[in-house]
Amino acid sequence: MHKQRSNEPFVWLLFSAGGVVAALFIPIQLFLFGVAFPLGWLNGPSYDTVRGLVHGPIGRLYLLVLCTLPLFHWAHRFRYTLYDGLQIKHLNELVNTFCYGGAIVGTAIAAYLIWQIP
Amino acid sequence: MATYTEYPPKGYRVRMSTYWWLGKWPYLKFTLREISSVFVAWFVIETLLQINALIGGPAAYTEFQDFFRNPLVIALNVISLFFVVFHTFTWFNLAPKAMAVRMGGKRVPNILISGPNYAAWVVVSAVLAWLLLRG
């Protein structure tokens, strides 16, 4: 009997990689940009400093990884949150399209924006 | 004769409450961990908005910093920070369970697997803070 291949291992790999990126890189940046700089606890970087950090190939690659993999992490987790948490199993197709579709659209937007950095 | 049905035949099934995860701490912890992903996505949106402001030039970038000074955005970011740090701890504590490494017939202690993860987190955070706080 022919067995249909599942794409679960592939999306799980993206979920897992995104989980690592989110765990390592997001807390410090969220603390600085979201809390410490706006409240004036610390002085934020100037436009030139930020641009200097991200306009080279390494900076752009970093931003691409930072913005794309965590989106697939979100897609996978949020899908199961709706599946297990709210038990809306009858809307599976819609939920999958929203989650993975959202991550793919987000990836495209991120790639476009990062390309545009002066 | 049995007829074809798209779904498995319905037997007696107990309908679980939509709020099944509120009753016990491990269930609530699981659900909070899953919900942390929403705040991860929020951080990505904020970062994309910031990149967009960066493309607009120095004036647009400076003006955009007002967005982060909005009290509602600060409140949301404080909540997000709580959830993202919760994700980091649960993720690293999960690593030894996902990777059951054996050496010499014995399981490597959990701390030897989660430990390097925490060390990497400290190093990464220090390097990023140094890069962003230089001026």
Tab-separated table of C-alpha atoms in Angstrom:
chain	number	residue	atom	x	y	z
A	1	MET	CA	0.000	0.000	0.000
A	2	HIS	CA	1.242	3.404	-0.872
A	3	LYS	CA	1.831	5.557	2.149
A	4	GLN	CA	1.520	9.282	1.854
A	5	ARG	CA	4.581	11.112	3.008
A	6	SER	CA	4.025	13.605	5.793
A	7	ASN	CA	5.653	17.021	5.767
A	8	GLU	CA	5.531	17.004	9.579
A	9	PRO	CA	9.299	16.362	10.049
A	10	PHE	CA	10.128	19.356	7.849
A	11	VAL	CA	7.818	21.801	9.645
A	12	TRP	CA	8.980	20.393	12.966
A	13	LEU	CA	12.587	21.148	11.977
A	14	LEU	CA	11.638	24.763	11.197
A	15	PHE	CA	9.718	24.952	14.481
A	16	SER	CA	12.679	23.626	16.406
A	17	ALA	CA	15.254	25.878	14.703
A	18	GLY	CA	12.970	28.867	15.285
A	19	GLY	CA	12.629	27.888	18.942
A	20	VAL	CA	16.402	27.969	19.390
A	21	VAL	CA	16.722	31.341	17.624
A	22	ALA	CA	13.885	32.809	19.685
A	23	ALA	CA	15.314	31.482	22.969
A	24	LEU	CA	18.836	32.767	22.348
A	25	PHE	CA	18.361	36.091	20.557
A	26	ILE	CA	14.974	37.604	21.367
A	27	PRO	CA	15.049	38.227	25.168
A	28	ILE	CA	17.978	40.685	25.203
A	29	GLN	CA	16.753	42.605	22.156
A	30	LEU	CA	13.211	42.802	23.451
A	31	PHE	CA	14.514	44.000	26.825
A	32	LEU	CA	16.692	46.711	25.260
A	33	PHE	CA	14.460	48.008	22.444
A	34	GLY	CA	11.110	47.321	24.101
A	35	VAL	CA	11.802	48.283	27.726
A	36	ALA	CA	15.240	49.714	28.610
A	37	PHE	CA	15.639	52.246	25.768
A	38	PRO	CA	12.060	53.634	25.765
A	39	LEU	CA	12.085	54.059	29.557
A	40	GLY	CA	15.460	55.818	29.410
A	41	TRP	CA	17.268	53.262	31.593
A	42	LEU	CA	19.948	52.988	28.919
A	43	ASN	CA	20.889	55.070	25.904
A	44	GLY	CA	19.753	53.504	22.648
A	45	PRO	CA	21.992	53.267	19.585
A	46	SER	CA	21.917	56.027	16.967
A	47	TYR	CA	20.616	55.553	13.438
A	48	ASP	CA	24.190	55.266	12.143
A	49	THR	CA	25.114	52.600	14.714
A	50	VAL	CA	22.070	50.455	13.870
A	51	ARG	CA	22.592	50.897	10.143
A	52	GLY	CA	26.288	50.090	10.536
A	53	LEU	CA	25.378	46.840	12.287
A	54	VAL	CA	22.884	45.613	9.710
A	55	HIS	CA	23.950	46.942	6.329
A	56	GLY	CA	26.686	44.332	5.739
A	57	PRO	CA	26.003	40.749	4.591
A	58	ILE	CA	26.388	39.271	8.089
A	59	GLY	CA	23.981	41.819	9.592
A	60	ARG	CA	21.399	41.176	6.877
A	61	LEU	CA	21.715	37.425	7.230
A	62	TYR	CA	21.290	37.782	10.995
A	63	LEU	CA	18.100	39.819	10.562
A	64	LEU	CA	16.742	37.334	8.025
A	65	VAL	CA	17.295	34.413	10.399
A	66	LEU	CA	15.913	36.431	13.339
A	67	CYS	CA	12.711	37.348	11.475
A	68	THR	CA	11.931	34.152	9.554
A	69	LEU	CA	12.651	31.066	11.669
A	70	PRO	CA	10.753	32.374	14.741
A	71	LEU	CA	7.717	32.946	12.483
A	72	PHE	CA	7.679	29.245	11.595
A	73	HIS	CA	8.117	28.504	15.285
A	74	TRP	CA	5.010	30.612	15.942
A	75	ALA	CA	3.088	28.944	13.086
A	76	HIS	CA	3.658	25.456	14.454
A	77	ARG	CA	2.961	26.248	18.092
A	78	PHE	CA	-0.026	28.460	17.458
A	79	ARG	CA	-1.549	25.816	15.214
A	80	TYR	CA	-1.396	23.293	18.040
A	81	THR	CA	-2.580	25.850	20.573
A	82	LEU	CA	-5.770	26.218	18.556
A	83	TYR	CA	-5.913	22.465	17.966
A	84	ASP	CA	-5.431	21.298	21.557
A	85	GLY	CA	-6.365	24.382	23.513
A	86	LEU	CA	-9.551	25.468	21.841
A	87	GLN	CA	-10.203	22.108	20.144
A	88	ILE	CA	-11.262	23.694	16.862
A	89	LYS	CA	-10.310	20.603	14.905
A	90	HIS	CA	-13.017	21.100	12.298
A	91	LEU	CA	-11.230	24.258	11.082
A	92	ASN	CA	-7.925	22.475	10.580
A	93	GLU	CA	-7.369	23.503	6.968
A	94	LEU	CA	-8.164	27.144	7.659
A	95	VAL	CA	-5.903	27.198	10.722
A	96	ASN	CA	-3.013	25.584	8.820
A	97	THR	CA	-3.351	28.027	5.954
A	98	PHE	CA	-3.458	30.974	8.360
A	99	CYS	CA	-0.432	29.817	10.371
A	100	TYR	CA	1.976	28.519	7.727
A	101	GLY	CA	0.685	30.981	5.129
A	102	GLY	CA	1.285	33.810	7.594
A	103	ALA	CA	4.845	32.605	8.210
A	104	ILE	CA	5.520	32.412	4.452
A	105	VAL	CA	4.084	35.901	3.817
A	106	GLY	CA	6.113	37.214	6.781
A	107	THR	CA	9.260	35.639	5.320
A	108	ALA	CA	8.638	37.342	1.970
A	109	ILE	CA	8.063	40.732	3.645
A	110	ALA	CA	11.201	40.287	5.777
A	111	ALA	CA	13.335	39.361	2.740
A	112	TYR	CA	12.017	42.376	0.807
A	113	LEU	CA	12.629	44.825	3.677
A	114	ILE	CA	16.086	43.469	4.507
A	115	TRP	CA	17.014	43.774	0.816
A	116	GLN	CA	16.012	47.467	0.946
A	117	ILE	CA	18.256	48.397	3.890
A	118	PRO	CA	20.507	51.234	2.663
B	1	MET	CA	-23.425	-3.464	5.569
B	2	ALA	CA	-21.006	-0.848	6.718
B	3	THR	CA	-21.156	2.356	4.756
B	4	TYR	CA	-18.210	4.560	4.063
B	5	THR	CA	-17.900	7.556	6.331
B	6	GLU	CA	-15.389	10.293	6.102
B	7	TYR	CA	-14.759	10.283	9.833
B	8	PRO	CA	-14.241	7.385	12.233
B	9	PRO	CA	-17.511	6.094	13.665
B	10	LYS	CA	-18.663	8.052	16.656
B	11	GLY	CA	-18.584	6.117	19.880
B	12	TYR	CA	-19.107	7.495	23.312
B	13	ARG	CA	-16.649	10.268	23.843
B	14	VAL	CA	-16.406	12.603	26.759
B	15	ARG	CA	-16.438	16.139	25.492
B	16	MET	CA	-13.555	18.001	27.078
B	17	SER	CA	-14.122	21.492	28.292
B	18	THR	CA	-12.523	24.260	26.254
B	19	TYR	CA	-10.932	25.402	29.491
B	20	TRP	CA	-9.396	22.019	30.393
B	21	TRP	CA	-5.957	23.619	30.738
B	22	LEU	CA	-6.970	26.053	33.503
B	23	GLY	CA	-7.389	23.446	36.245
B	24	LYS	CA	-3.878	22.152	36.852
B	25	TRP	CA	-0.530	23.948	36.920
B	26	PRO	CA	1.258	21.557	34.487
B	27	TYR	CA	-1.558	22.037	31.949
B	28	LEU	CA	-1.539	25.789	32.457
B	29	LYS	CA	2.245	25.834	32.114
B	30	PHE	CA	1.968	23.898	28.851
B	31	THR	CA	-0.596	26.336	27.487
B	32	LEU	CA	1.371	29.417	28.586
B	33	ARG	CA	4.399	27.931	26.875
B	34	GLU	CA	2.437	27.460	23.659
B	35	ILE	CA	1.007	30.996	23.876
B	36	SER	CA	4.546	32.389	24.220
B	37	SER	CA	4.820	31.878	20.445
B	38	VAL	CA	2.344	34.729	19.899
B	39	PHE	CA	4.736	37.120	21.658
B	40	VAL	CA	7.642	35.752	19.628
B	41	ALA	CA	5.654	36.674	16.498
B	42	TRP	CA	4.928	40.134	17.979
B	43	PHE	CA	8.677	40.715	18.395
B	44	VAL	CA	9.214	39.822	14.723
B	45	ILE	CA	6.527	42.342	13.695
B	46	GLU	CA	8.185	45.055	15.812
B	47	THR	CA	11.551	44.243	14.260
B	48	LEU	CA	10.131	44.439	10.736
B	49	LEU	CA	8.554	47.829	11.563
B	50	GLN	CA	11.917	48.991	12.826
B	51	ILE	CA	13.695	47.826	9.666
B	52	ASN	CA	11.057	49.701	7.673
B	53	ALA	CA	11.835	52.867	9.659
B	54	LEU	CA	15.547	52.314	9.093
B	55	ILE	CA	14.945	52.236	5.327
B	56	GLY	CA	13.147	55.595	5.653
B	57	GLY	CA	16.338	57.338	6.828
B	58	PRO	CA	17.561	58.967	10.078
B	59	ALA	CA	14.496	61.219	10.552
B	60	ALA	CA	12.026	58.362	10.035
B	61	TYR	CA	14.028	56.134	12.355
B	62	THR	CA	14.128	58.722	15.160
B	63	GLU	CA	10.444	59.424	14.738
B	64	PHE	CA	9.670	55.721	14.909
B	65	GLN	CA	11.246	55.458	18.380
B	66	ASP	CA	8.105	57.237	19.655
B	67	PHE	CA	6.228	54.030	18.853
B	68	PHE	CA	8.302	52.209	21.480
B	69	ARG	CA	7.635	55.021	24.003
B	70	ASN	CA	3.877	54.575	23.795
B	71	PRO	CA	2.836	53.310	27.275
B	72	LEU	CA	0.618	50.624	25.750
B	73	VAL	CA	3.496	49.336	23.625
B	74	ILE	CA	5.799	49.345	26.670
B	75	ALA	CA	3.209	47.392	28.667
B	76	LEU	CA	2.827	44.898	25.813
B	77	ASN	CA	6.598	44.546	25.556
B	78	VAL	CA	6.951	43.912	29.305
B	79	ILE	CA	4.375	41.104	29.013
B	80	SER	CA	6.128	39.841	25.863
B	81	LEU	CA	9.464	39.819	27.675
B	82	PHE	CA	7.982	37.673	30.434
B	83	PHE	CA	6.653	35.159	27.907
B	84	VAL	CA	9.819	35.080	25.788
B	85	VAL	CA	12.023	34.463	28.845
B	86	PHE	CA	9.548	31.743	29.881
B	87	HIS	CA	10.029	30.236	26.415
B	88	THR	CA	13.827	30.352	26.811
B	89	PHE	CA	13.753	28.533	30.168
B	90	THR	CA	11.232	25.898	29.089
B	91	TRP	CA	13.073	25.388	25.793
B	92	PHE	CA	16.467	24.797	27.410
B	93	ASN	CA	15.000	22.600	30.130
B	94	LEU	CA	13.328	20.543	27.400
B	95	ALA	CA	16.590	19.957	25.523
B	96	PRO	CA	17.799	17.074	27.762
B	97	LYS	CA	14.424	15.351	27.298
B	98	ALA	CA	14.578	15.703	23.515
B	99	MET	CA	18.206	14.551	23.389
B	100	ALA	CA	18.718	11.588	25.675
B	101	VAL	CA	22.483	11.297	25.253
B	102	ARG	CA	24.108	8.158	26.611
B	103	MET	CA	27.771	7.751	27.397
B	104	GLY	CA	29.255	4.534	28.724
B	105	GLY	CA	25.776	3.049	29.095
B	106	LYS	CA	24.609	5.868	31.368
B	107	ARG	CA	22.495	8.857	30.613
B	108	VAL	CA	24.354	12.122	30.559
B	109	PRO	CA	22.957	14.258	33.415
B	110	ASN	CA	20.385	16.854	32.322
B	111	ILE	CA	22.514	19.733	33.543
B	112	LEU	CA	25.311	18.824	31.104
B	113	ILE	CA	22.901	19.305	28.199
B	114	SER	CA	20.888	22.300	29.386
B	115	GLY	CA	23.956	23.966	30.951
B	116	PRO	CA	25.762	24.793	27.670
B	117	ASN	CA	22.482	26.167	26.309
B	118	TYR	CA	22.229	28.614	29.199
B	119	ALA	CA	25.923	29.515	28.803
B	120	ALA	CA	25.338	30.229	25.086
B	121	TRP	CA	22.333	32.407	26.013
B	122	VAL	CA	24.483	34.500	28.383
B	123	VAL	CA	27.265	34.904	25.801
B	124	VAL	CA	24.863	35.806	22.957
B	125	SER	CA	23.044	38.325	25.173
B	126	ALA	CA	26.305	39.926	26.296
B	127	VAL	CA	27.603	40.264	22.723
B	128	LEU	CA	24.312	41.759	21.452
B	129	ALA	CA	24.140	44.179	24.409
B	130	TRP	CA	27.744	45.243	23.783
B	131	LEU	CA	27.064	45.863	20.079
B	132	LEU	CA	23.939	47.921	20.829
B	133	LEU	CA	25.251	49.901	23.796
B	134	ARG	CA	28.464	51.200	22.228
B	135	GLY	CA	26.788	54.408	21.201
